[in-house]
Coordinates of C-alpha atoms and ligand atoms in Angstrom, one line a residue:
Chain A
M277 CA 139.1 77.8 -121.1
S278 CA 135.7 77.5 -122.8
D279 CA 135.0 80.8 -121.3
D280 CA 137.6 82.6 -123.5
F281 CA 137.3 80.0 -126.4
P282 CA 133.4 79.3 -126.8
I283 CA 134.4 77.2 -130.1
S284 CA 137.1 74.9 -130.7
V285 CA 137.6 72.5 -133.6
A286 CA 140.1 69.8 -133.8
G287 CA 140.7 67.2 -136.5
L288 CA 137.2 67.7 -138.0
N289 CA 136.4 65.3 -141.0
H290 CA 133.0 65.0 -142.6
S291 CA 131.7 63.0 -145.4
F292 CA 128.3 63.0 -147.3
G293 CA 126.6 60.0 -148.9
I294 CA 126.9 56.3 -148.3
G295 CA 128.8 53.6 -150.1
E296 CA 130.0 54.3 -153.6
A297 CA 128.6 57.8 -153.5
R298 CA 130.4 58.8 -150.1
K299 CA 132.4 61.9 -150.7
Q300 CA 134.4 63.6 -148.0
A301 CA 133.7 67.4 -147.9
I302 CA 135.9 68.4 -144.8
F303 CA 139.6 67.5 -144.2
D304 CA 141.3 67.7 -140.8
V305 CA 139.8 71.1 -140.0
S306 CA 141.1 72.6 -136.6
F307 CA 140.8 76.1 -135.2
T308 CA 139.7 77.9 -132.0
I309 CA 137.7 81.0 -131.7
K310 CA 137.8 83.7 -129.2
R311 CA 135.0 85.0 -127.2
G312 CA 133.5 88.2 -128.6
S313 CA 135.3 88.1 -132.0
L314 CA 133.9 88.3 -135.5
T315 CA 135.1 85.6 -137.4
V316 CA 134.6 85.4 -141.2
L317 CA 134.7 82.1 -143.2
M318 CA 135.4 82.4 -146.8
G319 CA 136.3 80.3 -149.7
P320 CA 135.0 79.3 -153.1
S321 CA 131.6 77.7 -153.6
G322 CA 131.6 74.1 -152.5
S323 CA 134.5 74.5 -150.1
G324 CA 132.7 73.3 -147.0
K325 CA 131.8 76.6 -145.5
T326 CA 128.2 75.9 -144.6
T327 CA 129.1 72.4 -143.7
V328 CA 131.5 73.6 -141.0
L329 CA 129.1 76.1 -139.6
T330 CA 126.3 73.5 -139.3
L331 CA 128.7 71.3 -137.6
M332 CA 129.6 73.8 -135.1
G333 CA 125.9 74.9 -134.6
C334 CA 124.7 71.5 -133.5
L335 CA 122.6 71.2 -136.7
R336 CA 124.5 68.3 -138.1
D337 CA 126.0 65.4 -136.2
V338 CA 129.8 65.4 -135.9
Q339 CA 131.2 62.2 -137.5
D340 CA 134.9 62.4 -136.9
G341 CA 137.2 64.8 -134.8
S342 CA 136.1 67.0 -131.9
V343 CA 134.0 70.1 -131.9
R344 CA 133.7 71.7 -128.5
L345 CA 130.8 74.5 -128.2
L346 CA 130.5 76.4 -125.1
G347 CA 132.1 73.7 -122.9
H348 CA 130.3 70.7 -124.5
E349 CA 131.9 68.1 -126.9
L350 CA 129.4 67.8 -129.8
K351 CA 130.6 64.4 -131.0
G352 CA 128.2 61.9 -129.8
A353 CA 126.2 64.5 -127.9
A354 CA 122.9 63.5 -126.7
P355 CA 119.9 65.3 -128.7
A356 CA 118.9 66.9 -125.6
V357 CA 122.3 68.4 -125.2
S358 CA 122.1 69.9 -128.7
E359 CA 118.8 71.3 -128.1
D360 CA 119.9 73.0 -125.1
L361 CA 122.8 74.4 -126.7
R362 CA 121.0 75.6 -129.6
R363 CA 119.0 77.7 -127.4
R364 CA 122.1 79.7 -126.5
L365 CA 122.9 80.3 -130.2
G366 CA 121.7 82.5 -132.8
F367 CA 121.2 81.6 -136.5
I368 CA 120.9 84.1 -139.4
F369 CA 120.1 81.9 -142.6
Q370 CA 120.7 82.8 -146.1
A371 CA 117.0 82.4 -146.7
H372 CA 115.1 84.2 -144.0
N373 CA 112.9 81.3 -143.0
L374 CA 110.3 83.4 -141.4
H375 CA 106.9 81.8 -140.6
G376 CA 104.5 83.0 -143.1
S377 CA 101.5 82.9 -140.6
L378 CA 103.2 84.9 -137.9
T379 CA 103.6 88.8 -137.8
A380 CA 107.2 90.2 -137.7
L381 CA 106.7 90.6 -134.0
Q382 CA 105.4 87.1 -133.5
N383 CA 108.4 85.8 -135.4
V384 CA 110.8 87.6 -133.3
L385 CA 108.9 86.4 -130.1
M386 CA 109.4 83.0 -131.2
G387 CA 113.2 83.7 -130.6
L388 CA 112.3 84.5 -126.8
Q389 CA 109.8 81.8 -126.2
V390 CA 112.1 78.9 -126.8
H391 CA 113.4 79.9 -123.4
S392 CA 110.7 79.1 -120.8
Y393 CA 111.4 81.9 -118.5
G394 CA 110.7 85.6 -119.2
D395 CA 107.1 87.2 -118.7
P396 CA 105.2 88.0 -121.8
Q397 CA 105.1 91.7 -121.3
Q398 CA 108.7 91.9 -120.9
N399 CA 109.3 89.4 -124.2
Y400 CA 106.9 91.6 -126.1
R401 CA 108.8 94.9 -125.3
A402 CA 112.2 93.2 -126.0
A403 CA 110.9 92.0 -129.4
Q404 CA 109.6 95.3 -130.2
H405 CA 112.9 97.0 -129.4
A406 CA 115.0 94.5 -131.4
L407 CA 112.7 95.3 -134.4
T408 CA 113.0 99.1 -133.7
L409 CA 116.8 99.0 -133.7
L410 CA 116.7 97.4 -137.2
G411 CA 114.4 99.9 -138.6
L412 CA 111.2 97.9 -138.4
G413 CA 109.5 99.8 -135.5
D414 CA 106.6 100.7 -138.0
R415 CA 106.0 97.2 -139.5
L416 CA 105.6 94.9 -136.2
D417 CA 102.2 93.6 -137.1
Y418 CA 103.1 92.9 -140.9
L419 CA 103.0 89.4 -142.2
P420 CA 106.2 88.3 -144.0
A421 CA 104.3 88.3 -147.3
N422 CA 104.0 92.1 -146.9
L423 CA 107.5 92.9 -146.4
S424 CA 110.3 93.4 -148.8
G425 CA 113.2 90.8 -148.9
G426 CA 115.5 93.1 -147.0
Q427 CA 112.8 93.7 -144.4
K428 CA 112.4 90.0 -143.9
Q429 CA 116.0 89.4 -143.6
R430 CA 116.2 92.0 -140.9
V431 CA 113.3 90.6 -139.0
A432 CA 115.3 87.1 -139.1
V433 CA 118.2 89.0 -137.6
A434 CA 116.1 90.4 -135.0
R435 CA 114.8 87.0 -134.1
A436 CA 118.4 85.8 -134.0
L437 CA 119.6 88.5 -131.7
V438 CA 116.6 89.0 -129.5
G439 CA 117.3 86.1 -127.2
N440 CA 120.9 87.2 -126.3
P441 CA 122.7 84.4 -127.9
E442 CA 126.3 83.5 -126.9
V443 CA 127.3 82.7 -130.3
I444 CA 125.9 83.7 -133.7
F445 CA 126.1 81.6 -136.8
A446 CA 125.4 83.6 -140.0
D447 CA 125.5 82.2 -143.6
E448 CA 125.7 85.2 -146.1
P449 CA 123.3 87.2 -144.0
T450 CA 123.9 90.3 -146.1
A451 CA 123.1 88.6 -149.3
A452 CA 119.5 89.7 -149.3
L453 CA 120.2 93.2 -147.7
D454 CA 120.8 96.4 -149.3
R455 CA 124.5 97.8 -148.6
E456 CA 123.3 100.1 -146.0
S457 CA 121.2 97.6 -143.9
G458 CA 123.9 95.1 -144.5
M459 CA 126.4 97.3 -142.8
T460 CA 124.1 98.1 -140.0
V461 CA 123.6 94.4 -139.0
V462 CA 127.3 93.7 -139.2
A463 CA 128.1 96.9 -137.0
M464 CA 125.4 95.6 -134.5
L465 CA 127.2 92.1 -134.3
K466 CA 130.5 93.9 -133.7
K467 CA 129.0 96.1 -131.0
L468 CA 127.4 92.9 -129.4
G469 CA 130.8 91.4 -129.4
A470 CA 132.4 94.3 -127.5
M471 CA 129.4 94.8 -125.0
R472 CA 128.4 91.5 -124.2
G473 CA 131.2 89.1 -125.6
T474 CA 128.8 87.7 -128.1
T475 CA 131.0 85.6 -130.6
T476 CA 129.9 85.6 -134.2
V477 CA 131.0 83.2 -137.0
M478 CA 129.8 84.4 -140.4
V479 CA 130.1 83.1 -144.1
T480 CA 130.5 86.1 -146.4
H481 CA 132.2 87.3 -149.6
D482 CA 131.5 90.8 -148.8
N483 CA 134.7 92.8 -148.9
R484 CA 133.6 95.7 -146.4
I485 CA 132.7 92.9 -143.7
L486 CA 136.0 91.2 -144.3
E487 CA 137.7 94.6 -143.2
M488 CA 135.8 94.7 -140.0
A489 CA 136.5 90.8 -139.1
D490 CA 138.7 90.1 -136.3
R491 CA 139.8 86.9 -138.1
I492 CA 139.4 85.4 -141.7
I493 CA 139.6 81.6 -142.3
T494 CA 139.6 80.6 -145.7
L495 CA 138.5 77.0 -146.9
E496 CA 139.5 75.4 -150.3
D497 CA 138.1 71.8 -151.1
G498 CA 137.4 71.3 -147.5
R499 CA 140.7 72.3 -146.1
I500 CA 142.0 75.4 -144.2
V501 CA 144.2 77.2 -146.7
A502 CA 144.5 80.6 -145.0
D503 CA 143.9 81.7 -141.4
R504 CA 144.7 85.3 -140.2
Chain B
M275 CA 90.8 84.3 -130.3
T276 CA 94.6 84.5 -130.7
R277 CA 94.7 86.3 -127.4
L278 CA 92.5 83.6 -125.6
L279 CA 94.6 80.7 -127.0
Q280 CA 97.7 82.6 -126.1
W281 CA 96.7 82.8 -122.7
L282 CA 95.6 79.4 -122.6
F283 CA 98.8 77.9 -123.8
G284 CA 101.2 80.5 -122.4
R285 CA 102.8 80.7 -125.8
L286 CA 101.9 82.0 -129.2
P287 CA 99.0 79.7 -130.7
I288 CA 101.1 78.8 -133.8
G289 CA 98.7 76.2 -134.8
W290 CA 95.6 78.4 -134.7
L291 CA 97.7 81.2 -136.7
Q292 CA 98.8 78.6 -139.3
L293 CA 95.2 77.1 -139.6
S294 CA 93.4 80.5 -139.9
H295 CA 96.2 81.8 -142.3
N296 CA 95.0 79.6 -144.9
R297 CA 91.3 80.5 -144.9
T298 CA 90.1 78.3 -147.8
R299 CA 91.9 75.2 -146.3
F300 CA 90.5 76.0 -142.9
A301 CA 87.1 76.4 -144.0
A302 CA 87.3 73.1 -146.0
A303 CA 88.7 71.3 -142.9
L304 CA 85.9 72.5 -140.7
A305 CA 83.4 71.7 -143.3
G306 CA 84.8 68.2 -143.3
V307 CA 84.8 67.8 -139.5
A308 CA 81.2 69.2 -139.4
F309 CA 80.0 66.8 -142.2
A310 CA 81.5 63.9 -140.3
N311 CA 79.8 65.0 -137.2
V312 CA 76.5 65.3 -139.0
L313 CA 76.8 61.7 -140.4
V314 CA 77.5 60.3 -137.3
F315 CA 74.7 62.2 -135.4
V316 CA 72.2 61.2 -138.0
Q317 CA 73.0 57.6 -137.8
L318 CA 73.3 57.7 -133.9
G319 CA 70.0 59.5 -133.9
I320 CA 68.3 56.7 -136.0
M321 CA 69.8 54.1 -133.7
N322 CA 68.7 55.8 -130.6
S323 CA 65.2 56.3 -132.0
M324 CA 65.3 52.6 -133.0
A325 CA 66.0 51.8 -129.3
V326 CA 63.2 53.9 -128.2
A327 CA 60.7 52.5 -130.7
T328 CA 62.0 49.0 -130.0
L329 CA 61.3 49.5 -126.1
K330 CA 58.1 51.4 -126.7
P331 CA 55.7 48.5 -126.5
Y332 CA 57.5 47.1 -123.4
G333 CA 56.4 50.2 -121.5
F334 CA 52.6 49.6 -122.2
F335 CA 52.9 46.7 -119.8
Q336 CA 54.0 46.0 -116.2
A337 CA 55.7 42.5 -115.4
D338 CA 58.6 41.0 -113.8
V339 CA 59.2 38.0 -116.0
M340 CA 58.1 37.3 -119.6
I341 CA 57.7 33.7 -121.2
S342 CA 58.1 33.9 -125.0
A343 CA 58.5 31.2 -127.7
S344 CA 62.0 30.4 -128.8
D345 CA 61.9 32.4 -131.9
A346 CA 60.2 35.5 -130.3
N347 CA 63.1 38.1 -130.9
S348 CA 60.7 41.1 -130.2
M349 CA 57.3 41.6 -128.7
T350 CA 55.9 41.3 -132.3
E351 CA 57.6 38.3 -133.6
G352 CA 57.6 34.4 -132.8
A353 CA 55.3 31.6 -132.2
N354 CA 52.8 31.6 -129.5
V355 CA 53.1 29.9 -126.2
A356 CA 50.6 27.5 -124.5
R357 CA 48.8 28.9 -121.6
Q358 CA 49.4 26.0 -119.3
W359 CA 52.9 27.2 -118.8
L360 CA 51.3 29.9 -117.0
F361 CA 49.7 27.5 -114.7
Q362 CA 53.0 25.8 -114.0
A363 CA 54.7 29.0 -113.3
L364 CA 52.2 29.9 -110.7
A365 CA 53.5 26.8 -108.8
D366 CA 56.7 28.8 -108.0
P367 CA 56.2 30.5 -104.6
D368 CA 57.5 33.8 -105.9
V369 CA 55.1 34.1 -108.8
T370 CA 52.0 35.9 -107.6
G371 CA 50.2 36.2 -110.7
G372 CA 50.2 36.0 -114.6
A373 CA 48.4 37.1 -117.8
G374 CA 48.7 36.1 -121.6
I375 CA 48.9 38.8 -124.1
F376 CA 48.3 38.6 -127.8
V377 CA 49.9 40.4 -130.7
G378 CA 48.7 40.6 -134.2
N379 CA 48.5 43.5 -137.0
V380 CA 45.2 45.1 -137.9
S381 CA 44.8 47.1 -141.1
W382 CA 42.6 50.1 -141.0
A383 CA 41.8 51.0 -144.5
R384 CA 41.3 54.8 -144.6
G385 CA 40.6 55.8 -148.1
E386 CA 43.9 56.4 -149.8
K387 CA 45.9 55.2 -146.8
T388 CA 45.9 52.0 -144.8
L389 CA 47.2 52.2 -141.4
G390 CA 49.0 49.1 -140.2
L391 CA 48.3 48.8 -136.5
T392 CA 50.3 46.6 -134.1
T393 CA 47.5 45.3 -131.9
F394 CA 47.6 44.0 -128.5
G395 CA 44.9 41.7 -126.9
V396 CA 45.0 42.1 -123.1
D397 CA 42.7 40.8 -120.3
P398 CA 41.0 44.3 -119.3
T399 CA 40.2 42.7 -115.8
L400 CA 43.8 42.4 -114.9
P401 CA 44.9 46.2 -115.2
A402 CA 47.9 45.4 -112.9
F403 CA 49.6 44.1 -116.0
L404 CA 49.2 47.5 -117.9
S405 CA 51.1 50.6 -117.5
E406 CA 49.4 53.2 -115.4
A407 CA 48.5 55.3 -118.3
M408 CA 47.0 52.2 -119.9
A409 CA 45.4 50.8 -117.1
R410 CA 43.4 54.0 -116.6
K411 CA 41.7 53.3 -119.9
A412 CA 41.4 49.6 -119.7
A413 CA 37.7 49.9 -118.5
T414 CA 36.5 50.8 -121.9
L415 CA 38.0 47.9 -123.4
Q416 CA 35.6 45.5 -121.5
L417 CA 33.0 46.5 -124.2
Q418 CA 33.1 43.9 -126.9
N419 CA 34.6 45.1 -130.3
S420 CA 36.2 48.4 -128.6
G421 CA 39.8 49.5 -128.9
I422 CA 42.0 52.4 -127.8
L423 CA 44.3 53.7 -130.5
D424 CA 47.9 55.1 -130.5
M425 CA 47.3 58.8 -130.9
Y426 CA 50.8 59.1 -132.7
S427 CA 49.9 56.6 -135.4
R428 CA 51.6 57.6 -138.6
G429 CA 49.3 58.8 -141.3
L430 CA 46.7 59.8 -138.7
P431 CA 46.0 63.6 -138.5
R432 CA 46.7 64.9 -135.1
D433 CA 43.2 66.6 -134.9
E434 CA 41.5 63.4 -135.8
A435 CA 43.3 61.5 -133.1
A436 CA 42.5 64.2 -130.5
A437 CA 38.8 63.9 -131.4
I438 CA 38.6 60.2 -130.3
R439 CA 37.1 60.3 -126.9
P440 CA 34.6 58.0 -124.9
Q441 CA 31.8 60.5 -125.8
S442 CA 32.8 60.8 -129.4
P443 CA 34.2 57.4 -130.5
I444 CA 34.8 56.4 -134.0
S445 CA 34.3 53.1 -135.8
F446 CA 35.8 51.3 -138.6
E447 CA 35.5 47.8 -140.3
V448 CA 38.1 45.1 -139.8
S449 CA 37.6 41.6 -141.3
G450 CA 33.7 42.0 -141.4
K451 CA 33.6 43.2 -137.8
T452 CA 33.1 46.9 -136.6
L453 CA 35.7 48.1 -134.2
T454 CA 34.8 51.1 -132.1
L455 CA 37.7 53.3 -130.8
Y456 CA 36.9 55.1 -127.6
D457 CA 40.2 56.6 -126.4
T458 CA 43.7 57.2 -127.4
F459 CA 47.2 56.7 -125.7
A460 CA 50.7 57.9 -126.4
G461 CA 52.6 55.4 -128.3
G462 CA 54.3 56.4 -131.6
G463 CA 57.3 55.9 -133.5
G464 CA 57.9 52.4 -134.7
F465 CA 59.9 51.0 -137.5
G466 CA 57.5 48.2 -137.9
G467 CA 53.8 49.3 -138.0
D468 CA 52.5 52.7 -138.2
G469 CA 51.1 52.7 -134.7
Y470 CA 49.7 50.7 -131.8
M471 CA 46.1 49.6 -130.8
M472 CA 44.8 47.9 -127.6
V473 CA 41.9 45.6 -127.5
S474 CA 40.5 43.1 -125.0
D475 CA 41.7 39.4 -125.5
Q476 CA 38.1 38.5 -126.3
T477 CA 37.9 41.2 -129.1
F478 CA 41.3 40.0 -130.3
L479 CA 40.1 36.7 -130.7
T480 CA 37.0 37.8 -132.6
L481 CA 39.4 39.8 -135.0
F482 CA 41.7 36.8 -135.5
P483 CA 39.5 33.7 -135.5
A484 CA 42.4 31.4 -136.1
R485 CA 44.0 32.3 -132.7
K486 CA 43.0 30.4 -129.4
S487 CA 42.7 31.8 -126.0
A488 CA 44.8 28.9 -124.8
A489 CA 47.9 30.0 -126.8
P490 CA 48.7 33.8 -126.2
D491 CA 52.0 35.2 -127.8
H492 CA 53.8 36.0 -124.4
I493 CA 53.0 35.4 -120.7
L494 CA 53.6 38.0 -118.2
L495 CA 54.2 37.3 -114.4
H496 CA 54.3 39.2 -111.5
L497 CA 56.5 38.3 -108.6
R498 CA 56.2 38.7 -105.0
A499 CA 57.8 42.1 -103.8
G500 CA 61.6 41.7 -103.4
A501 CA 62.1 38.7 -105.5
D502 CA 64.8 38.9 -108.1
P503 CA 63.3 38.3 -111.4
D504 CA 66.6 36.9 -112.9
V505 CA 66.8 34.4 -110.2
V506 CA 63.1 33.5 -110.5
A507 CA 63.4 33.3 -114.3
A508 CA 66.3 30.8 -114.0
R509 CA 64.2 28.8 -111.5
L510 CA 61.3 28.8 -114.1
R511 CA 63.6 27.5 -116.8
D512 CA 64.1 24.5 -114.6
L513 CA 60.5 24.0 -113.6
I514 CA 58.6 24.4 -116.9
S515 CA 58.7 21.4 -118.9
D516 CA 59.1 23.0 -122.3
K517 CA 62.8 23.8 -122.5
S518 CA 62.8 25.5 -125.8
L519 CA 60.9 28.6 -124.2
R520 CA 62.6 31.8 -123.7
I521 CA 61.9 32.8 -120.0
R522 CA 63.5 36.0 -119.1
S523 CA 63.1 39.0 -116.8
Y524 CA 61.0 41.6 -118.5
E525 CA 63.9 43.8 -118.4
Q526 CA 66.2 41.4 -120.0
A527 CA 63.7 40.8 -122.8
G528 CA 63.6 44.3 -123.6
Q529 CA 67.5 44.5 -123.6
D530 CA 67.6 41.3 -125.8
D531 CA 65.0 42.7 -128.3
L532 CA 67.1 45.9 -128.5
S533 CA 70.4 44.3 -129.2
Y534 CA 68.7 41.9 -131.6
Q535 CA 67.4 45.1 -133.5
Q536 CA 70.9 46.9 -133.4
T537 CA 73.2 44.1 -134.2
R538 CA 71.4 41.4 -136.0
R539 CA 68.7 43.1 -138.1
P540 CA 70.0 44.7 -141.4
T541 CA 68.8 48.1 -140.6
G542 CA 70.6 48.3 -137.3
I543 CA 73.7 46.9 -138.9
I544 CA 73.5 49.5 -141.7
F545 CA 73.2 52.3 -139.3
G546 CA 75.9 51.1 -137.1
F547 CA 78.3 50.9 -140.2
G548 CA 77.1 54.6 -140.9
V549 CA 78.6 55.5 -137.6
I550 CA 82.0 53.9 -138.4
I551 CA 82.1 55.2 -141.9
G552 CA 81.4 58.8 -140.4
I553 CA 84.2 58.4 -138.0
L554 CA 86.5 57.1 -140.7
V555 CA 85.6 60.1 -143.1
G556 CA 86.4 62.4 -140.1
I557 CA 89.7 60.9 -139.4
V558 CA 90.9 60.8 -143.1
I559 CA 89.9 64.4 -143.5
V560 CA 91.5 65.9 -140.5
Y561 CA 94.7 63.8 -141.1
Q562 CA 94.9 65.0 -144.7
V563 CA 94.6 68.7 -143.6
L564 CA 96.9 68.3 -140.8
S565 CA 99.8 66.3 -142.6
T566 CA 99.4 68.8 -145.6
D567 CA 99.9 71.5 -143.1
V568 CA 102.8 69.8 -141.6
A569 CA 104.4 69.4 -145.1
D570 CA 103.8 73.1 -145.9
H571 CA 105.6 74.3 -142.8
L572 CA 108.6 72.0 -142.7
S573 CA 111.1 74.7 -143.4
E574 CA 109.6 76.8 -140.5
Y575 CA 109.7 73.7 -138.2
A576 CA 113.2 73.3 -139.1
T577 CA 114.0 76.7 -138.3
F578 CA 112.4 76.2 -134.8
K579 CA 114.3 73.2 -134.3
A580 CA 117.5 74.9 -135.2
M581 CA 116.4 77.7 -132.5
G582 CA 116.4 74.9 -130.0
Y583 CA 112.5 74.0 -130.0
R584 CA 111.9 70.4 -128.8
Q585 CA 109.8 67.7 -130.4
R586 CA 107.2 68.3 -127.8
F587 CA 106.6 71.9 -129.0
F588 CA 105.9 70.7 -132.7
L589 CA 103.7 67.6 -131.4
G590 CA 102.0 70.6 -129.4
I591 CA 101.3 72.6 -132.6
V592 CA 99.9 69.6 -134.4
F593 CA 97.6 68.6 -131.5
E594 CA 96.5 72.3 -131.1
E595 CA 95.4 72.1 -134.6
A596 CA 93.7 68.9 -134.2
L597 CA 91.7 70.3 -131.2
I598 CA 90.8 73.5 -133.0
L599 CA 89.3 71.5 -136.0
A600 CA 87.6 69.2 -133.4
V601 CA 86.0 72.1 -131.5
L602 CA 85.2 74.4 -134.2
G603 CA 84.0 71.6 -136.5
F604 CA 81.9 70.0 -133.8
V605 CA 79.8 73.4 -133.3
P606 CA 78.3 73.6 -137.0
G607 CA 78.0 69.8 -137.0
L608 CA 75.7 69.8 -134.0
V609 CA 73.5 72.6 -135.2
V610 CA 73.1 71.3 -138.7
A611 CA 72.6 67.6 -137.2
T612 CA 70.0 69.1 -134.5
G613 CA 68.1 70.6 -137.4
L614 CA 68.2 67.6 -139.7
L615 CA 67.1 65.4 -136.8
A616 CA 64.1 67.6 -136.0
G617 CA 63.2 67.7 -139.7
M618 CA 63.4 63.8 -140.1
K619 CA 61.3 63.6 -137.0
A620 CA 58.6 65.8 -138.4
A621 CA 58.6 63.7 -141.6
T622 CA 58.7 60.3 -140.1
T623 CA 57.2 60.7 -136.7
L624 CA 60.2 58.4 -135.4
P625 CA 61.4 59.6 -131.9
L626 CA 64.5 61.3 -133.6
A627 CA 66.0 63.9 -131.3
M628 CA 69.5 65.5 -130.4
T629 CA 70.2 64.3 -126.8
P630 CA 72.8 65.8 -124.6
A631 CA 74.2 62.3 -124.0
M632 CA 74.7 61.9 -127.8
A633 CA 76.2 65.4 -128.3
G634 CA 78.8 64.7 -125.2
M635 CA 79.6 61.3 -126.8
V636 CA 80.0 62.6 -130.3
F637 CA 82.0 65.7 -129.0
F638 CA 84.4 63.3 -127.0
G639 CA 84.7 60.9 -130.1
T640 CA 85.6 64.0 -132.3
L641 CA 88.4 64.9 -129.9
V642 CA 89.6 61.4 -129.9
A643 CA 89.5 61.1 -133.8
C644 CA 91.1 64.3 -134.3
S645 CA 93.8 63.5 -131.9
V646 CA 94.3 60.0 -133.6
S647 CA 94.9 61.9 -136.9
G648 CA 97.1 64.6 -135.4
A649 CA 99.2 61.7 -134.0
I650 CA 99.5 60.0 -137.3
A651 CA 100.1 63.5 -139.1
T652 CA 103.2 64.1 -136.7
R653 CA 105.0 61.5 -138.2
R654 CA 105.8 63.8 -141.1
L655 CA 107.6 66.1 -138.4
A656 CA 110.8 64.0 -138.9
N657 CA 111.3 65.4 -142.1
A658 CA 112.1 68.8 -140.7
D659 CA 115.8 68.9 -140.7
P660 CA 117.7 71.9 -139.6
A661 CA 120.7 71.1 -141.4
D662 CA 118.9 71.6 -144.7
L663 CA 118.4 75.1 -144.0
F664 CA 121.7 76.8 -145.0
Ligands
ATP880 N1 123.5 67.4 -147.9 C1 124.6 67.3 -148.6 N2 124.5 66.0 -149.3 C2 125.7 65.7 -150.1 N3 126.6 66.5 -150.3 C3 126.7 67.7 -149.8 C4 125.6 68.2 -148.9 N4 125.8 69.5 -148.4 C5 127.0 69.7 -149.0 N5 127.4 68.8 -149.7 C6 128.8 68.9 -150.6 O1 129.7 69.2 -149.5 C7 130.6 70.0 -150.2 C8 130.7 71.5 -149.3 O2 129.4 72.0 -149.3 P1 129.1 73.4 -148.6 O3 127.5 73.4 -148.8 O4 129.6 73.3 -147.3 O5 129.9 74.3 -149.4 P2 129.8 75.9 -149.3 O6 131.3 76.3 -149.1 O7 128.9 76.3 -148.2 O8 129.5 76.5 -150.8 P3 128.5 77.7 -151.2 O9 129.5 78.9 -151.1 O10 128.1 77.5 -152.6 O11 127.5 77.9 -150.1 C9 130.1 70.2 -151.7 O12 130.9 69.5 -152.5 C10 128.7 70.0 -151.5 O13 128.4 69.4 -152.8
MG881 MG1 127.1 77.5 -148.2

């Protein structure tokens, strides 16, 4: 079951703040996501897209309801379980979050080193390959400060993909990319889905990506208002 | 460097890359650690030289047990002791012999400068109570009003000291008497006087008319081979009627003197404090650098957390940085301190020097201090929350 549906969310509620200031952001959200699919989360600003994404990605503790990720229940999961799960995920953040002291190649290597296995030479080649695929073969030893915004974002994508994650979570990954490289990235994600069964959940407003999505879930005020 | 560390850790040396990325901060941090090291080294060097200087006069003599007055915290301090206690001590079957020694200060007015000489009066017919080097020269002391001088006396030009030989003695006036120096010995480096001088007890008594031959400053005893000086000293404390006396093994007397100088005398306490302040300065500087560095990289750390890196990994980065600062800061600190101590030695004639033991101890201390700073700085890691990244 978890093989076919790496993510299933049921009756999910989430609130921020405490006491008087406590405010519910997510109301009774439920869905299951199929392996190898590209799912888009959309909705107006403040509708809860990022919150749902971070809950699914083990970046935030589940308060109420159930989130099953790769066969593990996240509600009440031990920190070690979430850490292990995160190693099987890939994150592409809105801000690139590259490490400024590391070169492009070293940043990508960080995506591999989290797995204790793998020999250094092989890791090095894999990182180089990932960057080359994203058109950065000639920028391997550049520090982030010497890369353009789009180039930095592509390094971040390479870092997320290089470890062969089973699920990729992306929050407006194409915002910082020009049209062409944005589409290259999405095409890569689709290809990974078909070839390796990599599942992608992405927050985006980009119309051309919506066309490529297998499924679109629309949130409004913390509730699912459309799912197709 | 990056390659070496990568090979060492089996991962990218993030700590090193982070530190070396911000050159100015890195240089400031290293300078800080080096400065703290220099501070500690100089204080320790002075404390060490104080130990060498304190124990120096004990090396002029050979004894197993020493009897001193109750207020004799060092060789040169305290009231005198009655010679009759020497005779009482000889009643102990393990005591094979004894000798009294006298201590006083002689001023040698040399034009502009006056040398203050810590002067010992000894019995030249009992060379067994003198160190071997001193015993070889004891014969000349049998001449009335003769002396042998510390060749390393502060303010005495080296060539002038070297010229003092039995065949070319020099004389000077002390309290109306003419004292003739026939030879020299290696003393040097005191915090008290400028140097040492040895005279016979007879000469001593003419230089210090108020002193009596029946009341030397200390009594030295020799024991039968194999006798335990501490055991005999305890027995003598029972045997000798004056219970206020300090009767200790010769070894113990030196150690007591040393701990008195280092923990009770203001100079010793000040230098001890200097060491503590140096360590604190080092810890504060390293903590400041490491915690700023952690704070500056919170979002990167949060990203690594999101990628599945564990707390251990982040602690590793901070400790890696701490160790790099310790090692790379220690080296210039050692070099500067060695030079500084050598310069101070030349200027003061104190036995100041960098010793391997000191270097090893300070290196170890630096590692510990940097790790402590690192450990405190890691508390800030908790602020890296991957949920804040989106
Ligand atoms: N850390 C937080 N503390 C308090 N409230 C929060 C926090 N994060 C989000 N919220 C609130 O939760 C609700 C959903 O926020 P969320 O960031 O999930 O929206 P979003 O759909 O991602 O919006 P956007 O398109 O602007 O990124 C909003 O009302 C927001 O103010
Ligand atoms: Mg958002």
